[in-house]
PDB file of N, CA, C and O in Angstrom:
ATOM      1  N   MET H   1      17.750  -3.716  -8.769  1.00  0.00           N
ATOM      2  CA  MET H   1      17.331  -2.991  -7.352  1.00  0.00           C
ATOM      3  C   MET H   1      16.696  -4.708  -7.239  1.00  0.00           C
ATOM      4  O   MET H   1      14.927  -4.822  -7.961  1.00  0.00           O
ATOM      5  N   VAL H   2      16.489  -5.219  -6.591  1.00  0.00           N
ATOM      6  CA  VAL H   2      16.063  -6.169  -5.634  1.00  0.00           C
ATOM      7  C   VAL H   2      15.289  -5.680  -4.962  1.00  0.00           C
ATOM      8  O   VAL H   2      15.235  -4.964  -3.714  1.00  0.00           O
ATOM      9  N   VAL H   3      13.966  -6.240  -4.606  1.00  0.00           N
ATOM     10  CA  VAL H   3      12.654  -5.497  -4.164  1.00  0.00           C
ATOM     11  C   VAL H   3      12.135  -6.783  -3.185  1.00  0.00           C
ATOM     12  O   VAL H   3      11.552  -7.839  -3.602  1.00  0.00           O
ATOM     13  N   SER H   4      12.469  -6.577  -1.884  1.00  0.00           N
ATOM     14  CA  SER H   4      11.625  -8.181  -1.291  1.00  0.00           C
ATOM     15  C   SER H   4      10.566  -7.363  -0.710  1.00  0.00           C
ATOM     16  O   SER H   4       9.516  -8.548   0.595  1.00  0.00           O
ATOM     17  N   SER H   5       9.887  -6.758  -0.447  1.00  0.00           N
ATOM     18  CA  SER H   5       8.703  -5.881   0.094  1.00  0.00           C
ATOM     19  C   SER H   5       9.130  -5.044  -0.392  1.00  0.00           C
ATOM     20  O   SER H   5       9.426  -3.879  -1.087  1.00  0.00           O
ATOM     21  N   LEU H   6       6.870  -4.140  -0.510  1.00  0.00           N
ATOM     22  CA  LEU H   6       6.570  -2.689  -1.207  1.00  0.00           C
ATOM     23  C   LEU H   6       6.726  -1.904   0.248  1.00  0.00           C
ATOM     24  O   LEU H   6       6.815  -0.845  -0.137  1.00  0.00           O
ATOM     25  N   GLU H   7       7.339  -2.342   1.190  1.00  0.00           N
ATOM     26  CA  GLU H   7       7.654  -1.503   1.997  1.00  0.00           C
ATOM     27  C   GLU H   7       8.821  -0.319   1.853  1.00  0.00           C
ATOM     28  O   GLU H   7       9.815  -1.143   1.099  1.00  0.00           O
ATOM     29  N   GLY H   8       8.768   0.920   1.727  1.00  0.00           N
ATOM     30  CA  GLY H   8      10.301   1.981   2.113  1.00  0.00           C
ATOM     31  C   GLY H   8      10.169   2.481   0.278  1.00  0.00           C
ATOM     32  O   GLY H   8      10.520   3.213  -0.797  1.00  0.00           O
ATOM     33  N   LEU H   9       8.890   1.670  -0.738  1.00  0.00           N
ATOM     34  CA  LEU H   9       8.556   2.118  -1.684  1.00  0.00           C
ATOM     35  C   LEU H   9       7.961   2.579  -2.403  1.00  0.00           C
ATOM     36  O   LEU H   9       7.029   3.053  -1.260  1.00  0.00           O
ATOM     37  N   SER H  10       7.916   4.558  -2.659  1.00  0.00           N
ATOM     38  CA  SER H  10       6.749   4.993  -3.336  1.00  0.00           C
ATOM     39  C   SER H  10       5.800   4.723  -3.532  1.00  0.00           C
ATOM     40  O   SER H  10       5.360   3.467  -4.028  1.00  0.00           O
ATOM     41  N   ASP H  11       4.540   5.546  -3.714  1.00  0.00           N
ATOM     42  CA  ASP H  11       3.759   5.060  -4.066  1.00  0.00           C
ATOM     43  C   ASP H  11       3.311   4.686  -5.506  1.00  0.00           C
ATOM     44  O   ASP H  11       2.965   3.149  -5.963  1.00  0.00           O
ATOM     45  N   ALA H  12       4.040   5.149  -6.812  1.00  0.00           N
ATOM     46  CA  ALA H  12       4.462   5.549  -7.968  1.00  0.00           C
ATOM     47  C   ALA H  12       5.078   4.262  -8.135  1.00  0.00           C
ATOM     48  O   ALA H  12       5.318   2.565  -8.454  1.00  0.00           O
ATOM     49  N   GLN H  13       6.780   4.505  -7.102  1.00  0.00           N
ATOM     50  CA  GLN H  13       7.357   2.048  -7.971  1.00  0.00           C
ATOM     51  C   GLN H  13       6.505   0.678  -7.100  1.00  0.00           C
ATOM     52  O   GLN H  13       6.466   0.093  -7.986  1.00  0.00           O
ATOM     53  N   LYS H  14       5.165   1.281  -6.269  1.00  0.00           N
ATOM     54  CA  LYS H  14       4.571   0.219  -6.269  1.00  0.00           C
ATOM     55  C   LYS H  14       3.443  -0.528  -6.765  1.00  0.00           C
ATOM     56  O   LYS H  14       3.759  -0.953  -7.458  1.00  0.00           O
ATOM     57  N   GLN H  15       3.089   0.896  -7.516  1.00  0.00           N
ATOM     58  CA  GLN H  15       2.087   1.008  -8.413  1.00  0.00           C
ATOM     59  C   GLN H  15       2.913   0.182  -9.784  1.00  0.00           C
ATOM     60  O   GLN H  15       2.335  -0.423 -10.636  1.00  0.00           O
ATOM     61  N   GLU H  16       3.798   1.058  -9.773  1.00  0.00           N
ATOM     62  CA  GLU H  16       4.325   0.205 -11.615  1.00  0.00           C
ATOM     63  C   GLU H  16       5.121  -0.787 -10.293  1.00  0.00           C
ATOM     64  O   GLU H  16       4.940  -2.075 -12.312  1.00  0.00           O
ATOM     65  N   LEU H  17       5.570  -1.787  -9.465  1.00  0.00           N
ATOM     66  CA  LEU H  17       6.185  -3.053  -9.507  1.00  0.00           C
ATOM     67  C   LEU H  17       4.621  -3.816  -9.931  1.00  0.00           C
ATOM     68  O   LEU H  17       4.465  -5.148 -10.156  1.00  0.00           O
ATOM     69  N   VAL H  18       3.225  -4.088  -9.342  1.00  0.00           N
ATOM     70  CA  VAL H  18       2.253  -4.086  -9.056  1.00  0.00           C
ATOM     71  C   VAL H  18       1.645  -4.391 -10.210  1.00  0.00           C
ATOM     72  O   VAL H  18       1.495  -5.386 -10.798  1.00  0.00           O
ATOM     73  N   ALA H  19       1.975  -3.637 -11.308  1.00  0.00           N
ATOM     74  CA  ALA H  19       1.118  -2.834 -12.395  1.00  0.00           C
ATOM     75  C   ALA H  19       1.850  -4.289 -13.663  1.00  0.00           C
ATOM     76  O   ALA H  19       2.083  -5.334 -14.213  1.00  0.00           O
ATOM     77  N   SER H  20       3.487  -4.453 -12.987  1.00  0.00           N
ATOM     78  CA  SER H  20       4.786  -5.569 -13.653  1.00  0.00           C
ATOM     79  C   SER H  20       4.746  -6.696 -13.707  1.00  0.00           C
ATOM     80  O   SER H  20       4.200  -6.901 -14.465  1.00  0.00           O
ATOM     81  N   LEU H  21       3.501  -7.537 -12.568  1.00  0.00           N
ATOM     82  CA  LEU H  21       4.357  -7.995 -12.465  1.00  0.00           C
ATOM     83  C   LEU H  21       2.627  -9.152 -12.544  1.00  0.00           C
ATOM     84  O   LEU H  21       2.937 -10.333 -13.218  1.00  0.00           O
ATOM     85  N   SER H  22       1.525  -7.629 -12.528  1.00  0.00           N
ATOM     86  CA  SER H  22      -0.074  -8.242 -12.878  1.00  0.00           C
ATOM     87  C   SER H  22       0.806  -9.077 -13.928  1.00  0.00           C
ATOM     88  O   SER H  22      -0.008  -9.580 -15.030  1.00  0.00           O
ATOM     89  N   ALA H  23       0.452  -8.132 -15.037  1.00  0.00           N
ATOM     90  CA  ALA H  23       0.677  -8.425 -16.393  1.00  0.00           C
ATOM     91  C   ALA H  23       2.163  -9.211 -16.678  1.00  0.00           C
ATOM     92  O   ALA H  23       1.475 -10.259 -17.779  1.00  0.00           O
ATOM     93  N   ILE H  24       3.046  -9.489 -16.076  1.00  0.00           N
ATOM     94  CA  ILE H  24       3.190 -10.985 -16.301  1.00  0.00           C
ATOM     95  C   ILE H  24       2.654 -12.495 -15.654  1.00  0.00           C
ATOM     96  O   ILE H  24       2.202 -13.100 -16.899  1.00  0.00           O
ATOM     97  N   VAL H  25       2.034 -12.350 -15.150  1.00  0.00           N
ATOM     98  CA  VAL H  25       0.354 -13.310 -14.944  1.00  0.00           C
ATOM     99  C   VAL H  25      -0.050 -13.129 -16.298  1.00  0.00           C
ATOM    100  O   VAL H  25      -0.668 -14.250 -15.903  1.00  0.00           O
ATOM    101  N   VAL H  26       0.419 -12.392 -16.170  1.00  0.00           N
ATOM    102  CA  VAL H  26      -1.767 -12.366 -16.858  1.00  0.00           C
ATOM    103  C   VAL H  26      -1.668 -12.940 -18.071  1.00  0.00           C
ATOM    104  O   VAL H  26      -1.764 -13.594 -19.134  1.00  0.00           O
ATOM    105  N   GLY H  27      -0.610 -12.039 -19.378  1.00  0.00           N
ATOM    106  CA  GLY H  27       0.268 -12.906 -20.115  1.00  0.00           C
ATOM    107  C   GLY H  27       0.929 -14.553 -20.112  1.00  0.00           C
ATOM    108  O   GLY H  27       0.383 -14.742 -21.269  1.00  0.00           O
ATOM    109  N   THR H  28       1.914 -14.983 -18.747  1.00  0.00           N
ATOM    110  CA  THR H  28       1.725 -15.717 -18.670  1.00  0.00           C
ATOM    111  C   THR H  28       0.803 -17.418 -18.521  1.00  0.00           C
ATOM    112  O   THR H  28       1.182 -18.234 -19.009  1.00  0.00           O
ATOM    113  N   ALA H  29       0.053 -16.753 -18.393  1.00  0.00           N
ATOM    114  CA  ALA H  29      -1.570 -17.287 -18.685  1.00  0.00           C
ATOM    115  C   ALA H  29      -2.235 -17.616 -19.967  1.00  0.00           C
ATOM    116  O   ALA H  29      -3.112 -17.993 -20.188  1.00  0.00           O
ATOM    117  N   GLY H  30      -1.603 -17.178 -20.896  1.00  0.00           N
ATOM    118  CA  GLY H  30      -2.410 -16.883 -22.003  1.00  0.00           C
ATOM    119  C   GLY H  30      -3.689 -16.057 -22.371  1.00  0.00           C
ATOM    120  O   GLY H  30      -3.937 -16.000 -23.263  1.00  0.00           O
ATOM    121  N   ALA H  31      -3.900 -15.461 -21.034  1.00  0.00           N
ATOM    122  CA  ALA H  31      -5.560 -14.172 -21.039  1.00  0.00           C
ATOM    123  C   ALA H  31      -5.108 -13.358 -21.825  1.00  0.00           C
ATOM    124  O   ALA H  31      -4.167 -12.252 -22.178  1.00  0.00           O
ATOM    125  N   GLU H  32      -5.937 -12.538 -22.441  1.00  0.00           N
ATOM    126  CA  GLU H  32      -5.982 -10.519 -22.365  1.00  0.00           C
ATOM    127  C   GLU H  32      -4.982 -10.234 -21.479  1.00  0.00           C
ATOM    128  O   GLU H  32      -5.782  -9.764 -20.594  1.00  0.00           O
ATOM    129  N   VAL H  33      -4.340  -9.121 -22.072  1.00  0.00           N
ATOM    130  CA  VAL H  33      -3.509  -7.957 -20.990  1.00  0.00           C
ATOM    131  C   VAL H  33      -5.254  -7.411 -20.876  1.00  0.00           C
ATOM    132  O   VAL H  33      -4.113  -6.479 -22.410  1.00  0.00           O
ATOM    133  N   THR H  34      -6.071  -6.723 -20.491  1.00  0.00           N
ATOM    134  CA  THR H  34      -6.357  -5.676 -20.450  1.00  0.00           C
ATOM    135  C   THR H  34      -6.754  -4.309 -19.318  1.00  0.00           C
ATOM    136  O   THR H  34      -5.784  -5.630 -17.494  1.00  0.00           O
ATOM    137  N   ALA H  35      -6.888  -3.877 -19.216  1.00  0.00           N
ATOM    138  CA  ALA H  35      -7.741  -3.018 -17.673  1.00  0.00           C
ATOM    139  C   ALA H  35      -7.777  -3.130 -16.104  1.00  0.00           C
ATOM    140  O   ALA H  35      -7.073  -3.876 -14.869  1.00  0.00           O
ATOM    141  N   ASP H  36      -8.584  -4.477 -17.149  1.00  0.00           N
ATOM    142  CA  ASP H  36      -9.599  -4.835 -15.839  1.00  0.00           C
ATOM    143  C   ASP H  36      -8.777  -6.637 -15.316  1.00  0.00           C
ATOM    144  O   ASP H  36      -8.989  -7.240 -14.276  1.00  0.00           O
ATOM    145  N   SER H  37      -8.180  -6.842 -16.304  1.00  0.00           N
ATOM    146  CA  SER H  37      -7.741  -8.150 -16.172  1.00  0.00           C
ATOM    147  C   SER H  37      -6.600  -7.865 -14.540  1.00  0.00           C
ATOM    148  O   SER H  37      -5.691  -8.768 -14.764  1.00  0.00           O
ATOM    149  N   LEU H  38      -5.565  -6.939 -15.034  1.00  0.00           N
ATOM    150  CA  LEU H  38      -4.341  -6.455 -14.666  1.00  0.00           C
ATOM    151  C   LEU H  38      -4.575  -5.913 -12.884  1.00  0.00           C
ATOM    152  O   LEU H  38      -4.737  -6.082 -11.697  1.00  0.00           O
ATOM    153  N   SER H  39      -6.505  -4.689 -13.246  1.00  0.00           N
ATOM    154  CA  SER H  39      -6.040  -5.096 -11.715  1.00  0.00           C
ATOM    155  C   SER H  39      -6.983  -6.041 -11.139  1.00  0.00           C
ATOM    156  O   SER H  39      -6.697  -5.466  -9.418  1.00  0.00           O
ATOM    157  N   ALA H  40      -7.882  -6.866 -11.269  1.00  0.00           N
ATOM    158  CA  ALA H  40      -8.095  -7.762 -10.990  1.00  0.00           C
ATOM    159  C   ALA H  40      -7.015  -9.346 -10.290  1.00  0.00           C
ATOM    160  O   ALA H  40      -7.412  -9.721  -9.321  1.00  0.00           O
ATOM    161  N   VAL H  41      -5.885  -9.424 -11.316  1.00  0.00           N
ATOM    162  CA  VAL H  41      -5.195  -9.967 -10.403  1.00  0.00           C
ATOM    163  C   VAL H  41      -3.914  -9.249  -9.205  1.00  0.00           C
ATOM    164  O   VAL H  41      -3.883  -9.496  -8.391  1.00  0.00           O
ATOM    165  N   ALA H  42      -4.393  -7.971  -9.600  1.00  0.00           N
ATOM    166  CA  ALA H  42      -3.273  -6.854  -8.882  1.00  0.00           C
ATOM    167  C   ALA H  42      -4.437  -7.631  -7.167  1.00  0.00           C
ATOM    168  O   ALA H  42      -3.862  -7.426  -5.564  1.00  0.00           O
ATOM    169  N   THR H  43      -5.449  -7.067  -7.461  1.00  0.00           N
ATOM    170  CA  THR H  43      -6.577  -6.930  -6.535  1.00  0.00           C
ATOM    171  C   THR H  43      -6.652  -9.176  -5.596  1.00  0.00           C
ATOM    172  O   THR H  43      -6.512  -9.279  -4.673  1.00  0.00           O
ATOM    173  N   ALA H  44      -6.498  -9.462  -5.777  1.00  0.00           N
ATOM    174  CA  ALA H  44      -6.355 -11.543  -6.191  1.00  0.00           C
ATOM    175  C   ALA H  44      -5.380 -11.700  -4.680  1.00  0.00           C
ATOM    176  O   ALA H  44      -4.820 -12.525  -4.054  1.00  0.00           O
ATOM    177  N   SER H  45      -3.758 -10.747  -5.163  1.00  0.00           N
ATOM    178  CA  SER H  45      -2.449 -11.080  -4.656  1.00  0.00           C
ATOM    179  C   SER H  45      -2.433 -10.056  -3.428  1.00  0.00           C
ATOM    180  O   SER H  45      -1.486  -9.805  -2.901  1.00  0.00           O
ATOM    181  N   GLY H  46      -3.215  -9.614  -3.101  1.00  0.00           N
ATOM    182  CA  GLY H  46      -4.290  -8.681  -1.746  1.00  0.00           C
ATOM    183  C   GLY H  46      -3.448  -6.871  -2.253  1.00  0.00           C
ATOM    184  O   GLY H  46      -2.914  -5.852  -1.257  1.00  0.00           O
ATOM    185  N   ASN H  47      -3.161  -6.659  -3.256  1.00  0.00           N
ATOM    186  CA  ASN H  47      -2.270  -5.056  -3.741  1.00  0.00           C
ATOM    187  C   ASN H  47      -3.441  -4.536  -4.195  1.00  0.00           C
ATOM    188  O   ASN H  47      -5.049  -5.548  -5.142  1.00  0.00           O
ATOM    189  N   SER H  48      -3.336  -3.082  -4.559  1.00  0.00           N
ATOM    190  CA  SER H  48      -4.649  -2.545  -5.343  1.00  0.00           C
ATOM    191  C   SER H  48      -3.324  -1.417  -7.182  1.00  0.00           C
ATOM    192  O   SER H  48      -2.308  -1.288  -5.969  1.00  0.00           O
ATOM    193  N   LEU H  49      -4.424  -1.704  -7.397  1.00  0.00           N
ATOM    194  CA  LEU H  49      -3.733  -1.028  -8.548  1.00  0.00           C
ATOM    195  C   LEU H  49      -4.579   0.304  -8.777  1.00  0.00           C
ATOM    196  O   LEU H  49      -6.261  -0.355  -9.563  1.00  0.00           O
ATOM    197  N   SER H  50      -4.483   1.157  -9.652  1.00  0.00           N
ATOM    198  CA  SER H  50      -4.859   2.953  -9.993  1.00  0.00           C
ATOM    199  C   SER H  50      -5.100   2.152 -11.538  1.00  0.00           C
ATOM    200  O   SER H  50      -4.680   1.471 -12.391  1.00  0.00           O
ATOM    201  N   GLY H  51      -6.386   2.956 -11.508  1.00  0.00           N
ATOM    202  CA  GLY H  51      -7.011   2.761 -13.178  1.00  0.00           C
ATOM    203  C   GLY H  51      -5.705   3.041 -14.522  1.00  0.00           C
ATOM    204  O   GLY H  51      -6.243   2.275 -15.304  1.00  0.00           O
ATOM    205  N   ALA H  52      -5.435   4.101 -13.538  1.00  0.00           N
ATOM    206  CA  ALA H  52      -4.301   4.673 -14.341  1.00  0.00           C
ATOM    207  C   ALA H  52      -3.477   4.061 -14.645  1.00  0.00           C
ATOM    208  O   ALA H  52      -2.900   3.823 -15.829  1.00  0.00           O
ATOM    209  N   TRP H  53      -2.744   3.573 -14.025  1.00  0.00           N
ATOM    210  CA  TRP H  53      -1.717   2.395 -14.295  1.00  0.00           C
ATOM    211  C   TRP H  53      -2.399   1.055 -14.919  1.00  0.00           C
ATOM    212  O   TRP H  53      -1.298   0.966 -15.236  1.00  0.00           O
ATOM    213  N   ALA H  54      -3.255   0.782 -14.454  1.00  0.00           N
ATOM    214  CA  ALA H  54      -4.351  -0.336 -15.410  1.00  0.00           C
ATOM    215  C   ALA H  54      -3.768  -0.463 -16.479  1.00  0.00           C
ATOM    216  O   ALA H  54      -3.280  -0.733 -17.866  1.00  0.00           O
ATOM    217  N   SER H  55      -4.098   0.697 -16.890  1.00  0.00           N
ATOM    218  CA  SER H  55      -4.497   1.287 -18.307  1.00  0.00           C
ATOM    219  C   SER H  55      -3.380   1.299 -19.182  1.00  0.00           C
ATOM    220  O   SER H  55      -3.151   1.251 -20.570  1.00  0.00           O
ATOM    221  N   VAL H  56      -2.363   1.576 -18.644  1.00  0.00           N
ATOM    222  CA  VAL H  56      -1.362   2.673 -19.132  1.00  0.00           C
ATOM    223  C   VAL H  56      -0.309   1.191 -19.447  1.00  0.00           C
ATOM    224  O   VAL H  56       0.179   0.697 -20.911  1.00  0.00           O
ATOM    225  N   PHE H  57      -0.046   0.267 -19.012  1.00  0.00           N
ATOM    226  CA  PHE H  57       0.915  -1.158 -18.989  1.00  0.00           C
ATOM    227  C   PHE H  57      -0.027  -2.071 -20.046  1.00  0.00           C
ATOM    228  O   PHE H  57       0.414  -2.310 -20.817  1.00  0.00           O
ATOM    229  N   ALA H  58      -1.994  -1.876 -19.756  1.00  0.00           N
ATOM    230  CA  ALA H  58      -2.524  -2.525 -21.439  1.00  0.00           C
ATOM    231  C   ALA H  58      -2.016  -2.572 -22.268  1.00  0.00           C
ATOM    232  O   ALA H  58      -1.515  -2.956 -23.165  1.00  0.00           O
ATOM    233  N   ALA H  59      -2.214  -1.114 -22.550  1.00  0.00           N
ATOM    234  CA  ALA H  59      -1.783  -0.050 -23.373  1.00  0.00           C
ATOM    235  C   ALA H  59      -1.049  -0.185 -23.459  1.00  0.00           C
ATOM    236  O   ALA H  59      -0.497  -1.181 -25.060  1.00  0.00           O
ATOM    237  N   ALA H  60       0.551  -0.964 -23.062  1.00  0.00           N
ATOM    238  CA  ALA H  60       1.869  -1.462 -23.101  1.00  0.00           C
ATOM    239  C   ALA H  60       1.950  -2.589 -23.872  1.00  0.00           C
ATOM    240  O   ALA H  60       2.668  -2.894 -25.549  1.00  0.00           O
ATOM    241  N   VAL H  61       1.019  -3.287 -23.586  1.00  0.00           N
ATOM    242  CA  VAL H  61       1.469  -4.603 -23.617  1.00  0.00           C
ATOM    243  C   VAL H  61       0.984  -4.581 -24.883  1.00  0.00           C
ATOM    244  O   VAL H  61       1.690  -5.780 -25.706  1.00  0.00           O
ATOM    245  N   SER H  62      -0.736  -4.085 -24.958  1.00  0.00           N
ATOM    246  CA  SER H  62      -1.024  -4.283 -26.361  1.00  0.00           C
ATOM    247  C   SER H  62      -0.407  -3.948 -27.092  1.00  0.00           C
ATOM    248  O   SER H  62      -0.501  -4.972 -28.549  1.00  0.00           O
ATOM    249  N   LYS H  63       1.021  -2.590 -26.821  1.00  0.00           N
ATOM    250  CA  LYS H  63       1.199  -2.440 -29.008  1.00  0.00           C
ATOM    251  C   LYS H  63       3.057  -3.303 -28.892  1.00  0.00           C
ATOM    252  O   LYS H  63       2.837  -3.287 -29.498  1.00  0.00           O
ATOM    253  N   VAL H  64       2.862  -3.838 -27.821  1.00  0.00           N
ATOM    254  CA  VAL H  64       4.531  -4.696 -28.118  1.00  0.00           C
ATOM    255  C   VAL H  64       3.726  -6.434 -28.891  1.00  0.00           C
ATOM    256  O   VAL H  64       4.007  -6.898 -29.384  1.00  0.00           O
ATOM    257  N   ARG H  65       2.216  -7.069 -27.749  1.00  0.00           N
ATOM    258  CA  ARG H  65       2.093  -7.553 -28.903  1.00  0.00           C
ATOM    259  C   ARG H  65       1.665  -7.575 -30.360  1.00  0.00           C
ATOM    260  O   ARG H  65       1.782  -8.763 -31.287  1.00  0.00           O
ATOM    261  N   HIS H  66       1.565  -6.341 -30.732  1.00  0.00           N
ATOM    262  CA  HIS H  66       0.256  -5.950 -32.068  1.00  0.00           C
ATOM    263  C   HIS H  66       2.091  -5.636 -32.536  1.00  0.00           C
ATOM    264  O   HIS H  66       1.767  -5.573 -33.673  1.00  0.00           O
ATOM    265  N   SER H  67       3.063  -5.376 -32.348  1.00  0.00           N
ATOM    266  CA  SER H  67       4.288  -5.238 -33.215  1.00  0.00           C
ATOM    267  C   SER H  67       4.992  -5.596 -33.802  1.00  0.00           C
ATOM    268  O   SER H  67       4.878  -6.563 -33.887  1.00  0.00           O
TER     269      SER H  67
END
């Protein structure tokens, strides 16, 4: 699926996309992927990310990095 705008996406889809892209940005920068760092990137990009989504993605990235 190609996404050119966040309009038309459900709230869950928006949160998942923002969390995914934030994780890519933080990880590529070599920083530790935490819920706070994901939220900071989301906010800096003009988006918002719920604490729940940030925590889920941070935990998932942590498991992948440490496996």
